[in-house]
Amino acid sequence: MRRLIAFTQSPEPDFIYGSLLVVAFTSLQFTAATCVSLGYYFGVRLAGRIRAALVAMVYHKILRLRSLKGKSVGELINLCTNDSQRVFDLGLYLPVAIAGIFICVFSLIASYVILGWTAVLGTASYIMFYPLQVFLSKLITHFRQHCIKITDKRVRLMSEVITCIKLIKMYAWEIPFSKQIGAIRNQERSALEKTGYIQSLSTGMPPVVTIMSATFTIILHTSLGYDIDVAQAFTYLALLNAIRIVITGTPVAAKAIAETLVAMPRVKELLLMQEMEPIQDKPKNPENAIEIGRATFAWDKESTGSTESSIASLQQQQPEEGSDNQLQQKNGEMEILLDDSSSLVTCLFDMNLVVKKGSLVGICGSVGSGKSSLISALLGRMVKMNGTVALEGSIAYVSQQACIFNATVKENILFGDDYDEERYAKAIDACSLQEDLDILAQGDETEIGERGINLSGGQKQRVSMARALYSNADVYLLDDPLSAVDTHVGQHIFRHCIKDVLQGNGKSVVFVTHQLQYLTDCDYVVLMRDGRIAEEGIHNDLMTKDGEYAKSNTYISYGRQTKTITICCWTQAAIMNQRQYSQRLVMMSSSILDNPDLWMYQIIYGCSVPALILITLFKSVVFTKTTLCATTHLHDKVFNKAVSCPMSFFDTTPSGRILNRFSKDMDEVDVCLPLHIEYWIQYMLLVLFTIGVIAIVFPWILITVAILVTFFIMLIALFNRTIVHIKRVDNISSSPWFAHLMTTVQSLSTVHAFGKSDEFMRRFHRLLDENTVPKIMFFLASRWLALRLDVLTVLLIMTVALCVVFTHGYIPPAYAGLALSYTTSLLGLFEYVVRMTAYVDAHFTSVERIVDYIKNLTSEAPKKIKGHEPAADWPKQGHIKFEKLKMRYRDNLPLVLLRISFEAKPKEKIGIVGRTGSGKSSLGVSLFRLVEKEEGEIKIDDIDISAIGLYDLRSKLAIIPQDPVLFIGTIRYNLDPFMQYSDEDIWSALEKTYMKDMVSKLDNQLEAPVVENGDNFSVGERQLLCMARAVLRKSKILMLDEATAAIDTETDSLVQSTIREAFSECTLLTIAHRLQTVLDSDKIMVINNGKVAEFDTPSNLLA
């Protein structure tokens, strides 16, 4: 370039020499563009591999974890999505930052050659830009650490809302959860705002630094009396432009480094968590399948593992200095020891148990006695503190809450094993599934929704049981599998599946149950109390003793189921205008020192630098506030829209796909999109001003620009269709592995027990690879376009260079140097702008997906209907009337209720029984209007419930669901999210449900923590807390959907007594599988295949 500009100053032009200079100059530009593209390709490939390796490593670690230690599904998804993206960005942009260091060093040397030591001082301001970026990146790291914690909290809560949406709707709790999500979002917005200010400032610095360096150098150079000619001045400006192109990537690299520094400790924390250690020892006696000798077991502190005992009090407990680090509760209560050194909570003590091969061992005990913990210990999910544990053979496991995967019924049963028709048919028959499969539209090829959403509780448990039976394992660990099925089906499964098929084929079975009638047929019975084996022996022998087991059998066995983003462009235009105005320093004289107004220019341009810095700061504030206002508005609208959707949306849409809108898509809208928009505005204006400067010098160059723009448009039209499609595929392909990750976390015990970790890992690798390919293709496609745009830009540079040569004598050398220096700055800049355009367009697919939910999701009926609000004290009586009700869950599904008609009079207790899948729970679905009726009507106190708002209806009803639901928070929050009741009311409700003693012993009592899914409480304790929630609600109408399924006989008897007393003024609908539960009801309704088969008093029905 220096020689070309010097050529314009020569008195006699040599056009051949000038042409050779143009060829050499153009060749160097083309070589530079090619090398940059090649380096980018290797960078993208490396970044893609690093991201995939990190996500796979995290998933592999999750599969091996003993427990999650309080980590939620939302946190793990955030780790695998947002944090892995930060590592990808680091691999992509870090080489740019490293290259920038070397380019700055070489630029110092070149600037010294061009202008001498004054240029070195000016160029050094670029080097000072790096320490400034380091400082800004540290600030970004600090704010991002805080922000990511809040984002985790929001995603975790959102995951919980999606998972528990059915209960939230039934209790009309959308408002408190919306407020809680909104409060967290406001905290997140505040943290994002602080990060955005710093990030925007970092983004706006490169153009300012270029101007500042050029201004400072020329002012210093001329103030010291040194002359500067045209060739020197514009060669130096071109040098600064070359540095600027590299430094443009520095803010992005700094951001990637900062956010990776935030992400890595989170990944490290997960990788250092304790892994599960399967039982390796074999029994000493070859006739035994299981041997436990004087063993003590502990849970990880703050574990989300299924702890049968209540350890919530120890979640945050810190023993006082000088204490003996243990908590002992005497008088028959559970003794729990806290091992401070290893953060373990000991809850099984001095266990001695032998299970012989081919035997059936029954485990019973009250709620919180340690039954499920014993099963977990045999699975290797607890820590063995001392003693010995030995187990021989493969394991099959059926959890207390059925583990169902988003696959067909057949795939759920096979669970990756080869299909054996005879074994499959035997499993179907033994688990009494054939009748259910006949009802399903596609039989065993019917796809089951996430968490078995389209199956009843009993059907889910029987599918889970069939999976275990089909596995043909040696040892079967059954954790209360019959609690969710009716008496007839339960007897069938126990006789044909457990006794005939399993024990008949020599399988060893450990059978946890609360239903004492099954224990009479067990070979050996173990009664647990307070984490210890209280009694053990043969059923008949235990009955002859006056012990707890004999007393328990005297109780009646009750059934227990019981805006457009606005952007301030004018500030950027001011910066670009300054760049253009600064060129007026061009003089016709060959020496700048000849200008009499030199001092005035020095003052003006010297003062312009702080003005530009102030404008940049102002721009950063306005841009950040504007974009965050828009993204928060999007978040609030999509959340309100999602929670107002009918249940059919959640039944048919994988939760991972919904959560994707609030995790990955919101992350792109909050973080990635504003960054790329700001870059696009900044450098688009720079390109326009640059072309304007060139056009002033060579007006006819606009013809070339027009031709090149035509090619640009053709390339971009071809490219945009591709890039948007690739980005859409990237977004869509991420949902399956999200869902797979969620399923894995929720089913860890089952995956471990069946030894399916490798199979799950292979499936995850396949899903991750399917997502990695479009992600890499997205970046490589943008580089494909960039290289072609760079070639067109090189042609423009060549055209300008030829104009400089062949207009020798017509254009002043200063103007020629100005045009040439600005043209070279377009290399890399032009394609960068086009690439940013593509990125902004592609990232808008996340906005598009969010807006798609906002516009296209169907909402439920209104929460309130003006003019149709019921009285404040409605319903006064609790009179319920169903008239010829027909209901189907979705348009393409068969009817599940067929002209149901019955009447429940005020304060009447109605028992509802029937086979699993007969339609009992569907009555509750209709009553709460989770699904709107097709025909008929339901009236409460003579008011048609379809004529009033959903909030007015649901807030007046109460339900205790079949699957107990607890939320992350505290016990108080779970019982009273509206803060409507006093402590006395809450304690009274806990006392009535026999939870007062347990809660009062917790560290923080009502403020004791509840982890995700309430996993720090046993299933029975969760059901009792849900019952306390219903007691507090004081509704006139209450539905119990197998609400005491996981409660022992004694507690169940007491709870049933409480129900009769606490809800004596209520109309009570009790769904049960066992007649004993509803024998004291005023009437019993038998449901069969969606119809009322019988409806009368118990005495008449039994007569």
PDB file of N, CA and C in Angstrom, residues 204-231:
ATOM      1  N   GLY A 204     -18.367  -1.715  22.043  1.00  0.00           N
ATOM      2  CA  GLY A 204     -18.228  -0.409  21.405  1.00  0.00           C
ATOM      3  C   GLY A 204     -16.822   0.159  21.431  1.00  0.00           C
ATOM      4  N   MET A 205     -15.890  -0.502  22.131  1.00  0.00           N
ATOM      5  CA  MET A 205     -14.552   0.053  22.286  1.00  0.00           C
ATOM      6  C   MET A 205     -13.670  -0.017  21.026  1.00  0.00           C
ATOM      7  N   PRO A 206     -13.660  -1.101  20.227  1.00  0.00           N
ATOM      8  CA  PRO A 206     -12.729  -1.172  19.093  1.00  0.00           C
ATOM      9  C   PRO A 206     -12.763   0.023  18.140  1.00  0.00           C
ATOM     10  N   PRO A 207     -13.953   0.489  17.676  1.00  0.00           N
ATOM     11  CA  PRO A 207     -13.928   1.665  16.792  1.00  0.00           C
ATOM     12  C   PRO A 207     -13.380   2.913  17.495  1.00  0.00           C
ATOM     13  N   VAL A 208     -13.711   3.055  18.772  1.00  0.00           N
ATOM     14  CA  VAL A 208     -13.217   4.217  19.517  1.00  0.00           C
ATOM     15  C   VAL A 208     -11.705   4.155  19.669  1.00  0.00           C
ATOM     16  N   VAL A 209     -11.194   2.955  19.924  1.00  0.00           N
ATOM     17  CA  VAL A 209      -9.746   2.794  20.100  1.00  0.00           C
ATOM     18  C   VAL A 209      -9.013   3.125  18.799  1.00  0.00           C
ATOM     19  N   THR A 210      -9.594   2.738  17.657  1.00  0.00           N
ATOM     20  CA  THR A 210      -8.969   3.053  16.366  1.00  0.00           C
ATOM     21  C   THR A 210      -8.839   4.560  16.183  1.00  0.00           C
ATOM     22  N   ILE A 211      -9.924   5.275  16.429  1.00  0.00           N
ATOM     23  CA  ILE A 211      -9.915   6.736  16.290  1.00  0.00           C
ATOM     24  C   ILE A 211      -8.959   7.360  17.300  1.00  0.00           C
ATOM     25  N   MET A 212      -9.014   6.891  18.518  1.00  0.00           N
ATOM     26  CA  MET A 212      -8.174   7.435  19.573  1.00  0.00           C
ATOM     27  C   MET A 212      -6.691   7.250  19.253  1.00  0.00           C
ATOM     28  N   SER A 213      -6.343   6.064  18.761  1.00  0.00           N
ATOM     29  CA  SER A 213      -4.938   5.794  18.453  1.00  0.00           C
ATOM     30  C   SER A 213      -4.441   6.662  17.305  1.00  0.00           C
ATOM     31  N   ALA A 214      -5.246   6.765  16.225  1.00  0.00           N
ATOM     32  CA  ALA A 214      -4.847   7.583  15.078  1.00  0.00           C
ATOM     33  C   ALA A 214      -4.735   9.055  15.473  1.00  0.00           C
ATOM     34  N   THR A 215      -5.713   9.554  16.217  1.00  0.00           N
ATOM     35  CA  THR A 215      -5.707  10.951  16.635  1.00  0.00           C
ATOM     36  C   THR A 215      -4.518  11.264  17.536  1.00  0.00           C
ATOM     37  N   PHE A 216      -4.300  10.403  18.521  1.00  0.00           N
ATOM     38  CA  PHE A 216      -3.199  10.628  19.460  1.00  0.00           C
ATOM     39  C   PHE A 216      -1.854  10.603  18.741  1.00  0.00           C
ATOM     40  N   THR A 217      -1.671   9.675  17.814  1.00  0.00           N
ATOM     41  CA  THR A 217      -0.384   9.543  17.107  1.00  0.00           C
ATOM     42  C   THR A 217      -0.093  10.776  16.255  1.00  0.00           C
ATOM     43  N   ILE A 218      -1.083  11.198  15.466  1.00  0.00           N
ATOM     44  CA  ILE A 218      -0.845  12.323  14.548  1.00  0.00           C
ATOM     45  C   ILE A 218      -0.671  13.624  15.317  1.00  0.00           C
ATOM     46  N   ILE A 219      -1.462  13.808  16.406  1.00  0.00           N
ATOM     47  CA  ILE A 219      -1.291  15.024  17.216  1.00  0.00           C
ATOM     48  C   ILE A 219       0.092  15.051  17.845  1.00  0.00           C
ATOM     49  N   LEU A 220       0.514  13.933  18.403  1.00  0.00           N
ATOM     50  CA  LEU A 220       1.837  13.869  19.026  1.00  0.00           C
ATOM     51  C   LEU A 220       2.942  14.087  17.992  1.00  0.00           C
ATOM     52  N   HIS A 221       2.784  13.443  16.846  1.00  0.00           N
ATOM     53  CA  HIS A 221       3.808  13.516  15.798  1.00  0.00           C
ATOM     54  C   HIS A 221       3.971  14.943  15.293  1.00  0.00           C
ATOM     55  N   THR A 222       2.850  15.604  15.027  1.00  0.00           N
ATOM     56  CA  THR A 222       2.937  16.970  14.490  1.00  0.00           C
ATOM     57  C   THR A 222       3.300  17.984  15.571  1.00  0.00           C
ATOM     58  N   SER A 223       2.875  17.742  16.803  1.00  0.00           N
ATOM     59  CA  SER A 223       3.199  18.681  17.886  1.00  0.00           C
ATOM     60  C   SER A 223       4.700  18.732  18.149  1.00  0.00           C
ATOM     61  N   LEU A 224       5.368  17.625  17.899  1.00  0.00           N
ATOM     62  CA  LEU A 224       6.821  17.580  18.102  1.00  0.00           C
ATOM     63  C   LEU A 224       7.590  18.106  16.891  1.00  0.00           C
ATOM     64  N   GLY A 225       6.858  18.574  15.870  1.00  0.00           N
ATOM     65  CA  GLY A 225       7.501  19.180  14.711  1.00  0.00           C
ATOM     66  C   GLY A 225       7.927  18.209  13.641  1.00  0.00           C
ATOM     67  N   TYR A 226       7.502  16.943  13.780  1.00  0.00           N
ATOM     68  CA  TYR A 226       7.857  15.949  12.755  1.00  0.00           C
ATOM     69  C   TYR A 226       6.881  16.065  11.586  1.00  0.00           C
ATOM     70  N   ASP A 227       7.420  15.960  10.387  1.00  0.00           N
ATOM     71  CA  ASP A 227       6.582  16.014   9.187  1.00  0.00           C
ATOM     72  C   ASP A 227       5.985  14.627   8.927  1.00  0.00           C
ATOM     73  N   ILE A 228       4.911  14.601   8.194  1.00  0.00           N
ATOM     74  CA  ILE A 228       4.267  13.338   7.826  1.00  0.00           C
ATOM     75  C   ILE A 228       3.684  13.500   6.433  1.00  0.00           C
ATOM     76  N   ASP A 229       4.047  12.585   5.535  1.00  0.00           N
ATOM     77  CA  ASP A 229       3.522  12.697   4.171  1.00  0.00           C
ATOM     78  C   ASP A 229       2.315  11.785   3.992  1.00  0.00           C
ATOM     79  N   VAL A 230       1.741  11.873   2.800  1.00  0.00           N
ATOM     80  CA  VAL A 230       0.510  11.134   2.517  1.00  0.00           C
ATOM     81  C   VAL A 230       0.723   9.630   2.635  1.00  0.00           C
ATOM     82  N   ALA A 231       1.800   9.117   2.080  1.00  0.00           N
ATOM     83  CA  ALA A 231       2.059   7.673   2.113  1.00  0.00           C
ATOM     84  C   ALA A 231       2.194   7.184   3.542  1.00  0.00           C
TER      85      ALA A 231
END
